Amino acid sequence: MRKRRNFTQHNGVAWAFVLPYLSIFCVFTVLPVLISVFFSFTDFNMLETPNFVGMGNYTRLFLQDDIFIKSIGNTFILALVTGPIGYLLCLLFAWFINELKPFGRAVVTLIFYAPSISGNMALVWQAVFSGDAYGYLNGFLMNMGLSSSPTIWLKDESYILPIVAIVALWSSLGTSFLTFIAGFQGVDKTYYEAGAIDGITNRWQELWYITLPLMRPQLLLSAVLSITSAFGVGTIVTQLAGFPSTNYAAHTIINHLQDYGTTKYELGYASAIATILFVIMVISNMVIRKIIAKVGS
């Protein structure tokens, strides 16, 4: 009886600490998601009472909205670059930089993390890809004799998506990189000594069988951050290529959501777009969890 009472008291204290955050999380995260899912089955426009239309918004998205279909393709292309590729680059860079001396490691970490906190990074890339002869890239190509006239990089639909992918990758490296650095620093060095006794002979085996399994919390956190940033690319497109980009060459799901949610005020349709994006993120998160669970096996 005493053990049961202590267990109940312990749970009560734990719930008392969790309840403030849980309340805020439910009110500002769970409830808006549920409301958005509800509105996705209506034609709500903020001025009139929502009318239930069933799967009408989803049918329109996949069967009538060619721009949405194009935005899905662009989003997955950008997600592939900023997600898996960016994730692996962060991991490899963090692994190599972790071997540096403390001062060198701190300096290089700051350099890699700086892009993620740069508020006006679009201005730098706009100068690089400026469409006149004074743009850094155009000036370099013309001075080298590789081009006779300036290229309007951010208006040419054949260049817009690759440029956005490069900038998105560059800006997404910081947070995941910092997480991996913290994970590498937290690994107990005695595990490597035990691994050497058990037959581990090189650094790659150390990474796969010792380091990464001990870093599963950091791997999962970085994966969630990568998924969020990968499928949330939209602001960078607007800053670089305008809204909308030429022939919707770099139009993403987020851009489509902003178009119908904040410009056309078709909130029912926008909620359907947001619901689809939410489902894509949840499925991606589940796949990533299964992959990370197999690390080191």
One Martini backbone bead per residue (centre of mass of N, CA, C, O) as a GRO file, in nm:
protein
  297
    1MET     BB    1   0.058   0.063  -0.021
    2ARG     BB    2   0.300   0.255   0.004
    3LYS     BB    3   0.403   0.221  -0.284
    4ARG     BB    4   0.146   0.325  -0.422
    5ARG     BB    5   0.148   0.605  -0.291
    6ASN     BB    6   0.426   0.693  -0.396
    7PHE     BB    7   0.359   0.661  -0.693
    8THR     BB    8   0.128   0.868  -0.700
    9GLN     BB    9   0.287   1.110  -0.594
   10HIS     BB   10   0.498   1.110  -0.817
   11ASN     BB   11   0.297   1.155  -1.052
   12GLY     BB   12   0.182   1.421  -0.948
   13VAL     BB   13   0.444   1.583  -0.967
   14ALA     BB   14   0.496   1.535  -1.264
   15TRP     BB   15   0.227   1.661  -1.368
   16ALA     BB   16   0.276   1.943  -1.246
   17PHE     BB   17   0.522   2.004  -1.435
   18VAL     BB   18   0.382   1.933  -1.719
   19LEU     BB   19   0.110   2.092  -1.746
   20PRO     BB   20   0.190   2.371  -1.858
   21TYR     BB   21   0.310   2.270  -2.124
   22LEU     BB   22   0.072   2.089  -2.213
   23SER     BB   23  -0.131   2.319  -2.239
   24ILE     BB   24   0.019   2.487  -2.449
   25PHE     BB   25   0.048   2.264  -2.661
   26CYS     BB   26  -0.258   2.212  -2.703
   27VAL     BB   27  -0.346   2.506  -2.776
   28PHE     BB   28  -0.095   2.580  -2.999
   29THR     BB   29  -0.097   2.282  -3.158
   30VAL     BB   30  -0.324   2.069  -3.149
   31LEU     BB   31  -0.573   2.247  -3.200
   32PRO     BB   32  -0.492   2.377  -3.475
   33VAL     BB   33  -0.473   2.109  -3.625
   34LEU     BB   34  -0.769   2.022  -3.586
   35ILE     BB   35  -0.893   2.274  -3.717
   36SER     BB   36  -0.758   2.239  -3.992
   37VAL     BB   37  -0.885   1.966  -4.058
   38PHE     BB   38  -1.174   2.065  -4.051
   39PHE     BB   39  -1.145   2.298  -4.272
   40SER     BB   40  -1.059   2.099  -4.509
   41PHE     BB   41  -1.394   2.026  -4.532
   42THR     BB   42  -1.420   2.325  -4.632
   43ASP     BB   43  -1.511   2.679  -4.756
   44PHE     BB   44  -1.349   2.870  -4.593
   45ASN     BB   45  -1.314   3.264  -4.589
   46MET     BB   46  -1.379   3.445  -4.308
   47LEU     BB   47  -1.688   3.559  -4.393
   48GLU     BB   48  -1.819   3.280  -4.388
   49THR     BB   49  -1.977   3.009  -4.328
   50PRO     BB   50  -1.892   2.703  -4.309
   51ASN     BB   51  -1.888   2.451  -4.565
   52PHE     BB   52  -1.946   2.132  -4.630
   53VAL     BB   53  -1.729   1.931  -4.880
   54GLY     BB   54  -1.544   1.724  -4.793
   55MET     BB   55  -1.325   1.609  -5.058
   56GLY     BB   56  -1.307   1.861  -5.246
   57ASN     BB   57  -1.023   1.982  -5.188
   58TYR     BB   58  -0.860   1.723  -5.257
   59THR     BB   59  -0.961   1.687  -5.543
   60ARG     BB   60  -0.861   1.961  -5.645
   61LEU     BB   61  -0.562   1.925  -5.588
   62PHE     BB   62  -0.512   1.642  -5.762
   63LEU     BB   63  -0.710   1.714  -6.035
   64GLN     BB   64  -0.687   2.059  -6.080
   65ASP     BB   65  -0.399   2.138  -5.945
   66ASP     BB   66  -0.106   2.188  -6.106
   67ILE     BB   67   0.062   2.358  -5.906
   68PHE     BB   68   0.060   2.159  -5.673
   69ILE     BB   69   0.203   1.928  -5.817
   70LYS     BB   70   0.459   2.096  -5.867
   71SER     BB   71   0.515   2.161  -5.563
   72ILE     BB   72   0.573   1.871  -5.478
   73GLY     BB   73   0.822   1.824  -5.653
   74ASN     BB   74   0.990   2.064  -5.543
   75THR     BB   75   0.984   1.980  -5.245
   76PHE     BB   76   1.128   1.701  -5.280
   77ILE     BB   77   1.386   1.811  -5.400
   78LEU     BB   78   1.461   1.996  -5.160
   79ALA     BB   79   1.442   1.772  -4.942
   80LEU     BB   80   1.674   1.597  -5.055
   81VAL     BB   81   1.892   1.813  -5.010
   82THR     BB   82   1.824   1.925  -4.706
   83GLY     BB   83   1.807   1.649  -4.583
   84PRO     BB   84   1.999   1.397  -4.636
   85ILE     BB   85   2.242   1.561  -4.735
   86GLY     BB   86   2.260   1.762  -4.498
   87TYR     BB   87   2.276   1.548  -4.275
   88LEU     BB   88   2.542   1.409  -4.367
   89LEU     BB   89   2.720   1.659  -4.371
   90CYS     BB   90   2.693   1.730  -4.074
   91LEU     BB   91   2.808   1.465  -3.966
   92LEU     BB   92   3.088   1.476  -4.105
   93PHE     BB   93   3.180   1.753  -4.009
   94ALA     BB   94   3.153   1.694  -3.705
   95TRP     BB   95   3.351   1.456  -3.698
   96PHE     BB   96   3.602   1.611  -3.796
   97ILE     BB   97   3.590   1.863  -3.601
   98ASN     BB   98   3.612   1.699  -3.331
   99GLU     BB   99   3.939   1.656  -3.380
  100LEU     BB  100   3.999   1.921  -3.291
  101LYS     BB  101   4.090   2.171  -3.132
  102PRO     BB  102   3.915   2.368  -2.928
  103PHE     BB  103   3.959   2.636  -3.081
  104GLY     BB  104   3.910   2.533  -3.371
  105ARG     BB  105   3.629   2.419  -3.313
  106ALA     BB  106   3.493   2.687  -3.233
  107VAL     BB  107   3.540   2.842  -3.496
  108VAL     BB  108   3.411   2.639  -3.700
  109THR     BB  109   3.135   2.627  -3.564
  110LEU     BB  110   3.066   2.925  -3.608
  111ILE     BB  111   3.079   2.918  -3.917
  112PHE     BB  112   2.854   2.699  -3.956
  113TYR     BB  113   2.627   2.850  -3.776
  114ALA     BB  114   2.584   3.139  -3.895
  115PRO     BB  115   2.367   3.099  -4.128
  116SER     BB  116   2.120   3.032  -3.923
  117ILE     BB  117   2.151   3.358  -3.805
  118SER     BB  118   2.102   3.498  -4.078
  119GLY     BB  119   1.880   3.742  -4.166
  120ASN     BB  120   2.033   3.855  -4.462
  121MET     BB  121   2.115   3.623  -4.672
  122ALA     BB  122   1.966   3.705  -4.937
  123LEU     BB  123   2.147   3.946  -5.010
  124VAL     BB  124   2.398   3.785  -5.082
  125TRP     BB  125   2.267   3.600  -5.307
  126GLN     BB  126   2.166   3.835  -5.483
  127ALA     BB  127   2.453   3.936  -5.550
  128VAL     BB  128   2.559   3.678  -5.679
  129PHE     BB  129   2.272   3.645  -5.873
  130SER     BB  130   2.276   3.880  -6.035
  131GLY     BB  131   2.151   3.994  -6.363
  132ASP     BB  132   2.399   4.162  -6.389
  133ALA     BB  133   2.735   4.262  -6.431
  134TYR     BB  134   2.761   4.302  -6.100
  135GLY     BB  135   2.749   4.028  -6.045
  136TYR     BB  136   2.952   3.797  -5.924
  137LEU     BB  137   2.905   3.565  -6.127
  138ASN     BB  138   2.896   3.729  -6.387
  139GLY     BB  139   3.170   3.869  -6.352
  140PHE     BB  140   3.341   3.613  -6.345
  141LEU     BB  141   3.256   3.489  -6.622
  142MET     BB  142   3.336   3.739  -6.795
  143ASN     BB  143   3.637   3.761  -6.705
  144MET     BB  144   3.691   3.449  -6.804
  145GLY     BB  145   3.523   3.407  -7.083
  146LEU     BB  146   3.238   3.229  -7.027
  147SER     BB  147   3.082   3.507  -7.086
  148SER     BB  148   2.913   3.773  -7.278
  149SER     BB  149   2.658   3.775  -7.083
  150PRO     BB  150   2.424   3.821  -6.865
  151THR     BB  151   2.249   3.630  -6.623
  152ILE     BB  152   1.914   3.564  -6.520
  153TRP     BB  153   1.897   3.359  -6.268
  154LEU     BB  154   1.613   3.443  -6.098
  155LYS     BB  155   1.432   3.412  -6.394
  156ASP     BB  156   1.540   3.139  -6.477
  157GLU     BB  157   1.387   2.829  -6.467
  158SER     BB  158   1.662   2.653  -6.493
  159TYR     BB  159   1.796   2.798  -6.211
  160ILE     BB  160   1.620   2.837  -5.959
  161LEU     BB  161   1.611   2.560  -5.811
  162PRO     BB  162   1.919   2.514  -5.770
  163ILE     BB  163   1.964   2.774  -5.608
  164VAL     BB  164   1.768   2.716  -5.378
  165ALA     BB  165   1.905   2.453  -5.290
  166ILE     BB  166   2.176   2.577  -5.210
  167VAL     BB  167   2.069   2.782  -5.000
  168ALA     BB  168   1.913   2.581  -4.822
  169LEU     BB  169   2.157   2.410  -4.749
  170TRP     BB  170   2.333   2.635  -4.624
  171SER     BB  171   2.103   2.720  -4.401
  172SER     BB  172   2.069   2.406  -4.268
  173LEU     BB  173   2.347   2.327  -4.112
  174GLY     BB  174   2.367   2.447  -3.822
  175THR     BB  175   2.185   2.294  -3.610
  176SER     BB  176   2.269   2.001  -3.670
  177PHE     BB  177   2.568   2.046  -3.628
  178LEU     BB  178   2.549   2.129  -3.328
  179THR     BB  179   2.423   1.863  -3.231
  180PHE     BB  180   2.657   1.676  -3.317
  181ILE     BB  181   2.878   1.803  -3.153
  182ALA     BB  182   2.746   1.742  -2.878
  183GLY     BB  183   2.740   1.434  -2.919
  184PHE     BB  184   3.047   1.383  -2.950
  185GLN     BB  185   3.123   1.513  -2.669
  186GLY     BB  186   2.935   1.286  -2.500
  187VAL     BB  187   3.132   1.061  -2.554
  188ASP     BB  188   3.275   0.799  -2.409
  189LYS     BB  189   3.608   0.695  -2.441
  190THR     BB  190   3.591   0.402  -2.317
  191TYR     BB  191   3.440   0.266  -2.555
  192TYR     BB  192   3.687   0.250  -2.745
  193GLU     BB  193   3.854   0.059  -2.574
  194ALA     BB  194   3.646  -0.170  -2.572
  195GLY     BB  195   3.634  -0.198  -2.883
  196ALA     BB  196   3.930  -0.282  -2.928
  197ILE     BB  197   3.901  -0.548  -2.769
  198ASP     BB  198   3.648  -0.650  -2.965
  199GLY     BB  199   3.773  -0.563  -3.280
  200ILE     BB  200   3.808  -0.268  -3.342
  201THR     BB  201   4.013  -0.108  -3.617
  202ASN     BB  202   3.846   0.159  -3.700
  203ARG     BB  203   3.674   0.458  -3.740
  204TRP     BB  204   3.418   0.350  -3.885
  205GLN     BB  205   3.348   0.141  -3.667
  206GLU     BB  206   3.322   0.339  -3.438
  207LEU     BB  207   3.092   0.503  -3.560
  208TRP     BB  208   2.879   0.264  -3.603
  209TYR     BB  209   2.912   0.091  -3.313
  210ILE     BB  210   2.936   0.353  -3.107
  211THR     BB  211   2.865   0.652  -3.165
  212LEU     BB  212   2.580   0.643  -3.298
  213PRO     BB  213   2.424   0.479  -3.077
  214LEU     BB  214   2.492   0.710  -2.856
  215MET     BB  215   2.341   0.937  -3.068
  216ARG     BB  216   2.028   0.899  -3.109
  217PRO     BB  217   1.903   1.161  -2.995
  218GLN     BB  218   2.055   1.351  -3.195
  219LEU     BB  219   1.962   1.214  -3.454
  220LEU     BB  220   1.659   1.264  -3.412
  221LEU     BB  221   1.662   1.569  -3.379
  222SER     BB  222   1.795   1.632  -3.654
  223ALA     BB  223   1.578   1.493  -3.824
  224VAL     BB  224   1.341   1.673  -3.743
  225LEU     BB  225   1.473   1.939  -3.834
  226SER     BB  226   1.515   1.853  -4.129
  227ILE     BB  227   1.221   1.800  -4.202
  228THR     BB  228   1.112   2.081  -4.139
  229SER     BB  229   1.305   2.241  -4.333
  230ALA     BB  230   1.256   2.082  -4.597
  231PHE     BB  231   0.925   2.125  -4.603
  232GLY     BB  232   0.964   2.460  -4.528
  233VAL     BB  233   1.024   2.572  -4.799
  234GLY     BB  234   0.970   2.941  -4.898
  235THR     BB  235   1.113   3.207  -4.821
  236ILE     BB  236   1.357   3.175  -5.008
  237VAL     BB  237   1.201   3.189  -5.271
  238THR     BB  238   1.084   3.474  -5.232
  239GLN     BB  239   1.358   3.628  -5.189
  240LEU     BB  240   1.487   3.538  -5.469
  241ALA     BB  241   1.220   3.489  -5.693
  242GLY     BB  242   0.965   3.548  -5.577
  243PHE     BB  243   0.591   3.607  -5.598
  244PRO     BB  244   0.605   3.416  -5.810
  245SER     BB  245   0.786   3.221  -5.977
  246THR     BB  246   0.890   3.137  -6.271
  247ASN     BB  247   0.658   2.922  -6.362
  248TYR     BB  248   0.687   2.781  -6.084
  249ALA     BB  249   0.986   2.657  -6.050
  250ALA     BB  250   0.991   2.698  -5.699
  251HIS     BB  251   0.727   2.594  -5.606
  252THR     BB  252   0.579   2.527  -5.298
  253ILE     BB  253   0.375   2.428  -5.053
  254ILE     BB  254   0.413   2.684  -4.888
  255ASN     BB  255   0.346   2.882  -5.114
  256HIS     BB  256   0.060   2.771  -5.162
  257LEU     BB  257  -0.042   2.825  -4.878
  258GLN     BB  258   0.007   3.133  -4.881
  259ASP     BB  259  -0.169   3.204  -5.119
  260TYR     BB  260  -0.449   3.089  -4.994
  261GLY     BB  261  -0.420   3.209  -4.692
  262THR     BB  262  -0.299   3.534  -4.751
  263THR     BB  263  -0.438   3.617  -5.040
  264LYS     BB  264  -0.722   3.450  -5.099
  265TYR     BB  265  -0.870   3.332  -4.838
  266GLU     BB  266  -0.874   3.001  -4.866
  267LEU     BB  267  -0.885   2.821  -4.584
  268GLY     BB  268  -0.983   2.542  -4.664
  269TYR     BB  269  -0.770   2.490  -4.880
  270ALA     BB  270  -0.523   2.552  -4.701
  271SER     BB  271  -0.583   2.325  -4.494
  272ALA     BB  272  -0.539   2.093  -4.693
  273ILE     BB  273  -0.244   2.156  -4.747
  274ALA     BB  274  -0.150   2.136  -4.449
  275THR     BB  275  -0.239   1.841  -4.406
  276ILE     BB  276  -0.057   1.712  -4.617
  277LEU     BB  277   0.208   1.815  -4.498
  278PHE     BB  278   0.173   1.677  -4.223
  279VAL     BB  279   0.163   1.384  -4.328
  280ILE     BB  280   0.441   1.385  -4.460
  281MET     BB  281   0.600   1.441  -4.198
  282VAL     BB  282   0.506   1.195  -4.035
  283ILE     BB  283   0.606   0.977  -4.227
  284SER     BB  284   0.902   1.067  -4.230
  285ASN     BB  285   0.946   1.032  -3.926
  286MET     BB  286   0.892   0.725  -3.916
  287VAL     BB  287   1.117   0.641  -4.108
  288ILE     BB  288   1.354   0.766  -3.952
  289ARG     BB  289   1.320   0.603  -3.692
  290LYS     BB  290   1.379   0.325  -3.822
  291ILE     BB  291   1.661   0.392  -3.925
  292ILE     BB  292   1.793   0.476  -3.652
  293ALA     BB  293   1.736   0.199  -3.505
  294LYS     BB  294   1.966   0.055  -3.709
  295VAL     BB  295   2.198   0.176  -3.584
  296GLY     BB  296   2.465  -0.058  -3.538
  297SER     BB  297   2.339  -0.346  -3.661
   0.00000   0.00000   0.00000
